[in-house]
Amino acid sequence: MPKTFKRFSFRKREAKNFLGKISQSLGIEAEKIFGSKPRIEVIDTLKNKIYLINGDPLFAMFEDIIFPTLFFEEYISRLPKVTVDMGAVPHICNGADVMAPGIVEINGDFNEKALVIIIDDRNKRPIAVAQSLFDSEKTRTIKKGKVFKNLHCVGDEIWNLIKDHISR
C-alpha cells in the first residue's frame, strides 16, 4: 500500500500558535496540560490532519474543525455524551452522521456546533466524536433527521492511521 500521508514537526513558533488555537477552540489551557514546549508533529493525509503531542495522537482537523481524537480519553471523557442504539452503530462507524431516531439518551448540555462524544448503548464505549447541529435543548425535541455531524469514528481514516502507523 502506498504511503498517502506526510509527517513533519512543528517549529517552536508554530507549536505555540497551535497550542493557542487549541486553547481557544476547545476551551482548554493547552500549555498547562502539555507544557510550554511540547513536541508537536503533524500527519497530513488527503482528508485530515492528525496532531501528535509528545508522541500521542490527541487532535485532528477536518474541514477547519479541530477536535480531539478518540485516543484523547482525558478530554473526551469531559464532553457531553450522546448514547445511540446498537442499530445505529455500524452506520456511524462507517462515517454516517447521527440521526435523531438512533439516539437513546443525551447527557450534558451543549450549544450548536459543540463537540460531543457518541457512545454505544450496549458497551457504553466511545465510537465517534461529533459536532452538534443544534443546541442540547432543541436536540432533545427533534424526532427525525440529522442532529450531529460525524467528525471522527472507530474505523475511519484517522483511527486506522493511528492504529497502523503510530506506536503509542
mmCIF file of C-alpha atoms in Angstrom:
data_model
loop_
_atom_site.group_PDB
_atom_site.id
_atom_site.type_symbol
_atom_site.label_atom_id
_atom_site.label_comp_id
_atom_site.label_asym_id
_atom_site.label_seq_id
_atom_site.Cartn_x
_atom_site.Cartn_y
_atom_site.Cartn_z
ATOM 1 C CA MET A 1 0.000 0.000 0.000
ATOM 2 C CA PRO A 2 1.497 3.398 -0.950
ATOM 3 C CA LYS A 3 2.185 5.934 1.737
ATOM 4 C CA THR A 4 -0.588 8.547 1.452
ATOM 5 C CA PHE A 5 0.479 10.916 4.193
ATOM 6 C CA LYS A 6 3.264 13.301 5.165
ATOM 7 C CA ARG A 7 4.646 13.560 8.684
ATOM 8 C CA PHE A 8 6.529 16.607 9.937
ATOM 9 C CA SER A 9 7.287 18.503 13.152
ATOM 10 C CA PHE A 10 6.213 21.999 14.130
ATOM 11 C CA ARG A 11 8.805 24.622 14.877
ATOM 12 C CA LYS A 12 8.615 26.389 18.256
ATOM 13 C CA ARG A 13 6.522 29.301 16.995
ATOM 14 C CA GLU A 14 4.146 27.005 15.069
ATOM 15 C CA ALA A 15 3.749 24.835 18.172
ATOM 16 C CA LYS A 16 2.959 27.854 20.350
ATOM 17 C CA ASN A 17 0.377 29.100 17.801
ATOM 18 C CA PHE A 18 -1.196 25.640 17.615
ATOM 19 C CA LEU A 19 -1.489 25.420 21.411
ATOM 20 C CA GLY A 20 -3.186 28.829 21.389
ATOM 21 C CA LYS A 21 -5.598 27.685 18.678
ATOM 22 C CA ILE A 22 -6.474 24.528 20.644
ATOM 23 C CA SER A 23 -6.956 26.530 23.834
ATOM 24 C CA GLN A 24 -9.300 28.934 22.092
ATOM 25 C CA SER A 25 -11.343 26.454 20.064
ATOM 26 C CA LEU A 26 -11.662 23.690 22.680
ATOM 27 C CA GLY A 27 -11.713 25.770 25.836
ATOM 28 C CA ILE A 28 -8.712 24.145 27.485
ATOM 29 C CA GLU A 29 -5.441 25.517 28.817
ATOM 30 C CA ALA A 30 -3.175 23.637 26.433
ATOM 31 C CA GLU A 31 0.122 24.999 27.794
ATOM 32 C CA LYS A 32 -0.808 23.847 31.316
ATOM 33 C CA ILE A 33 -1.755 20.391 30.064
ATOM 34 C CA PHE A 34 1.121 19.798 27.622
ATOM 35 C CA GLY A 35 3.781 22.202 28.929
ATOM 36 C CA SER A 36 5.125 25.311 27.238
ATOM 37 C CA LYS A 37 7.372 23.430 24.793
ATOM 38 C CA PRO A 38 5.729 20.149 23.754
ATOM 39 C CA ARG A 39 6.927 18.229 20.704
ATOM 40 C CA ILE A 40 4.157 18.577 18.126
ATOM 41 C CA GLU A 41 4.096 16.547 14.929
ATOM 42 C CA VAL A 42 1.544 16.676 12.134
ATOM 43 C CA ILE A 43 0.418 13.830 9.922
ATOM 44 C CA ASP A 44 -1.116 15.356 6.824
ATOM 45 C CA THR A 45 -3.380 12.992 4.883
ATOM 46 C CA LEU A 46 -5.528 13.700 1.851
ATOM 47 C CA LYS A 47 -8.597 14.481 4.014
ATOM 48 C CA ASN A 48 -7.386 15.150 7.564
ATOM 49 C CA LYS A 49 -4.539 16.322 9.728
ATOM 50 C CA ILE A 50 -3.612 14.416 12.852
ATOM 51 C CA TYR A 51 -1.639 16.199 15.564
ATOM 52 C CA LEU A 52 0.680 14.249 17.840
ATOM 53 C CA ILE A 53 1.674 15.938 21.066
ATOM 54 C CA ASN A 54 4.712 14.365 22.704
ATOM 55 C CA GLY A 55 4.080 11.300 20.522
ATOM 56 C CA ASP A 56 0.383 10.849 21.356
ATOM 57 C CA PRO A 57 -2.269 11.325 18.615
ATOM 58 C CA LEU A 58 -4.547 13.683 20.534
ATOM 59 C CA PHE A 59 -6.098 16.027 17.966
ATOM 60 C CA ALA A 60 -7.260 16.014 14.372
ATOM 61 C CA MET A 61 -8.570 18.553 11.911
ATOM 62 C CA PHE A 62 -11.235 18.049 9.261
ATOM 63 C CA GLU A 63 -12.723 20.934 7.248
ATOM 64 C CA ASP A 64 -11.073 23.511 9.576
ATOM 65 C CA ILE A 65 -12.640 21.925 12.678
ATOM 66 C CA ILE A 66 -10.127 20.913 15.343
ATOM 67 C CA PHE A 67 -11.320 18.086 17.566
ATOM 68 C CA PRO A 68 -9.881 15.508 19.973
ATOM 69 C CA THR A 69 -9.282 12.016 18.653
ATOM 70 C CA LEU A 70 -10.897 9.052 20.358
ATOM 71 C CA PHE A 71 -7.435 8.373 21.820
ATOM 72 C CA PHE A 72 -7.506 11.573 23.936
ATOM 73 C CA GLU A 73 -9.557 9.921 26.683
ATOM 74 C CA GLU A 74 -8.777 12.595 29.273
ATOM 75 C CA TYR A 75 -10.533 15.262 27.182
ATOM 76 C CA ILE A 76 -13.359 13.275 25.595
ATOM 77 C CA SER A 77 -14.446 11.987 28.997
ATOM 78 C CA ARG A 78 -15.496 15.591 29.800
ATOM 79 C CA LEU A 79 -17.597 16.095 26.638
ATOM 80 C CA PRO A 80 -21.391 15.764 26.619
ATOM 81 C CA LYS A 81 -22.363 12.184 25.793
ATOM 82 C CA VAL A 82 -24.912 11.020 23.271
ATOM 83 C CA THR A 83 -25.899 7.369 23.529
ATOM 84 C CA VAL A 84 -27.095 5.661 20.357
ATOM 85 C CA ASP A 85 -28.854 2.333 19.903
ATOM 86 C CA MET A 86 -26.924 -0.626 18.537
ATOM 87 C CA GLY A 87 -28.724 -0.393 15.189
ATOM 88 C CA ALA A 88 -27.069 2.992 14.570
ATOM 89 C CA VAL A 89 -23.544 1.875 15.500
ATOM 90 C CA PRO A 90 -22.497 0.239 12.193
ATOM 91 C CA HIS A 91 -23.716 3.261 10.235
ATOM 92 C CA ILE A 92 -21.911 5.748 12.478
ATOM 93 C CA CYS A 93 -18.729 3.630 12.339
ATOM 94 C CA ASN A 94 -18.967 3.807 8.542
ATOM 95 C CA GLY A 95 -18.954 7.607 8.751
ATOM 96 C CA ALA A 96 -22.673 8.379 8.757
ATOM 97 C CA ASP A 97 -23.915 11.383 10.653
ATOM 98 C CA VAL A 98 -26.029 10.778 13.759
ATOM 99 C CA MET A 99 -29.760 10.805 13.124
ATOM 100 C CA ALA A 100 -32.380 11.615 15.784
ATOM 101 C CA PRO A 101 -34.190 8.226 15.738
ATOM 102 C CA GLY A 102 -30.996 6.407 16.762
ATOM 103 C CA ILE A 103 -30.463 8.490 19.906
ATOM 104 C CA VAL A 104 -31.310 6.768 23.167
ATOM 105 C CA GLU A 105 -30.037 9.357 25.660
ATOM 106 C CA ILE A 106 -28.297 12.739 25.841
ATOM 107 C CA ASN A 107 -26.156 13.541 28.902
ATOM 108 C CA GLY A 108 -24.965 17.099 29.328
ATOM 109 C CA ASP A 109 -25.836 20.442 27.851
ATOM 110 C CA PHE A 110 -24.203 21.946 24.778
ATOM 111 C CA ASN A 111 -24.520 24.726 22.237
ATOM 112 C CA GLU A 112 -24.843 24.492 18.477
ATOM 113 C CA LYS A 113 -21.529 23.402 16.874
ATOM 114 C CA ALA A 114 -20.252 21.996 20.177
ATOM 115 C CA LEU A 115 -18.296 18.755 20.250
ATOM 116 C CA VAL A 116 -19.946 15.670 21.744
ATOM 117 C CA ILE A 117 -18.888 12.075 22.174
ATOM 118 C CA ILE A 118 -21.090 9.340 20.720
ATOM 119 C CA ILE A 119 -21.266 6.135 22.756
ATOM 120 C CA ASP A 120 -22.990 2.845 22.038
ATOM 121 C CA ASP A 121 -25.915 1.681 24.176
ATOM 122 C CA ARG A 122 -24.600 -1.808 24.994
ATOM 123 C CA ASN A 123 -20.907 -1.298 25.838
ATOM 124 C CA LYS A 124 -21.031 2.394 26.806
ATOM 125 C CA ARG A 125 -17.811 2.956 24.827
ATOM 126 C CA PRO A 126 -16.939 5.962 22.663
ATOM 127 C CA ILE A 127 -17.451 5.253 18.972
ATOM 128 C CA ALA A 128 -17.325 8.768 17.486
ATOM 129 C CA VAL A 129 -16.626 12.440 18.007
ATOM 130 C CA ALA A 130 -19.362 14.602 16.501
ATOM 131 C CA GLN A 131 -20.366 18.237 16.169
ATOM 132 C CA SER A 132 -23.873 19.267 17.187
ATOM 133 C CA LEU A 133 -26.080 20.888 14.583
ATOM 134 C CA PHE A 134 -28.399 22.288 17.282
ATOM 135 C CA ASP A 135 -28.177 23.130 20.977
ATOM 136 C CA SER A 136 -28.981 20.407 23.529
ATOM 137 C CA GLU A 137 -32.456 21.752 24.298
ATOM 138 C CA LYS A 138 -33.575 21.627 20.671
ATOM 139 C CA THR A 139 -31.771 18.327 20.009
ATOM 140 C CA ARG A 140 -33.809 16.631 22.751
ATOM 141 C CA THR A 141 -37.051 17.587 20.967
ATOM 142 C CA ILE A 142 -36.093 16.560 17.411
ATOM 143 C CA LYS A 143 -37.624 13.242 16.338
ATOM 144 C CA LYS A 144 -36.265 12.858 12.795
ATOM 145 C CA GLY A 145 -33.348 13.973 10.667
ATOM 146 C CA LYS A 146 -29.660 14.622 11.192
ATOM 147 C CA VAL A 147 -28.633 16.120 14.545
ATOM 148 C CA PHE A 148 -24.855 15.543 14.755
ATOM 149 C CA LYS A 149 -22.098 15.725 12.145
ATOM 150 C CA ASN A 150 -19.716 12.771 12.448
ATOM 151 C CA LEU A 151 -16.134 14.109 12.548
ATOM 152 C CA HIS A 152 -14.190 11.015 13.604
ATOM 153 C CA CYS A 153 -15.202 7.442 14.382
ATOM 154 C CA VAL A 154 -13.875 3.986 15.105
ATOM 155 C CA GLY A 155 -12.658 2.545 11.799
ATOM 156 C CA ASP A 156 -12.238 5.814 9.880
ATOM 157 C CA GLU A 157 -9.049 7.078 8.198
ATOM 158 C CA ILE A 158 -7.824 8.785 11.384
ATOM 159 C CA TRP A 159 -8.482 5.712 13.538
ATOM 160 C CA ASN A 160 -6.806 3.319 11.102
ATOM 161 C CA LEU A 161 -3.785 5.544 10.546
ATOM 162 C CA ILE A 162 -3.253 5.847 14.286
ATOM 163 C CA LYS A 163 -3.693 2.115 14.830
ATOM 164 C CA ASP A 164 -1.475 1.084 11.885
ATOM 165 C CA HIS A 165 1.310 3.671 11.830
ATOM 166 C CA ILE A 166 1.652 5.360 15.181
ATOM 167 C CA SER A 167 3.067 3.465 18.088
ATOM 168 C CA ARG A 168 1.594 4.625 21.347
#
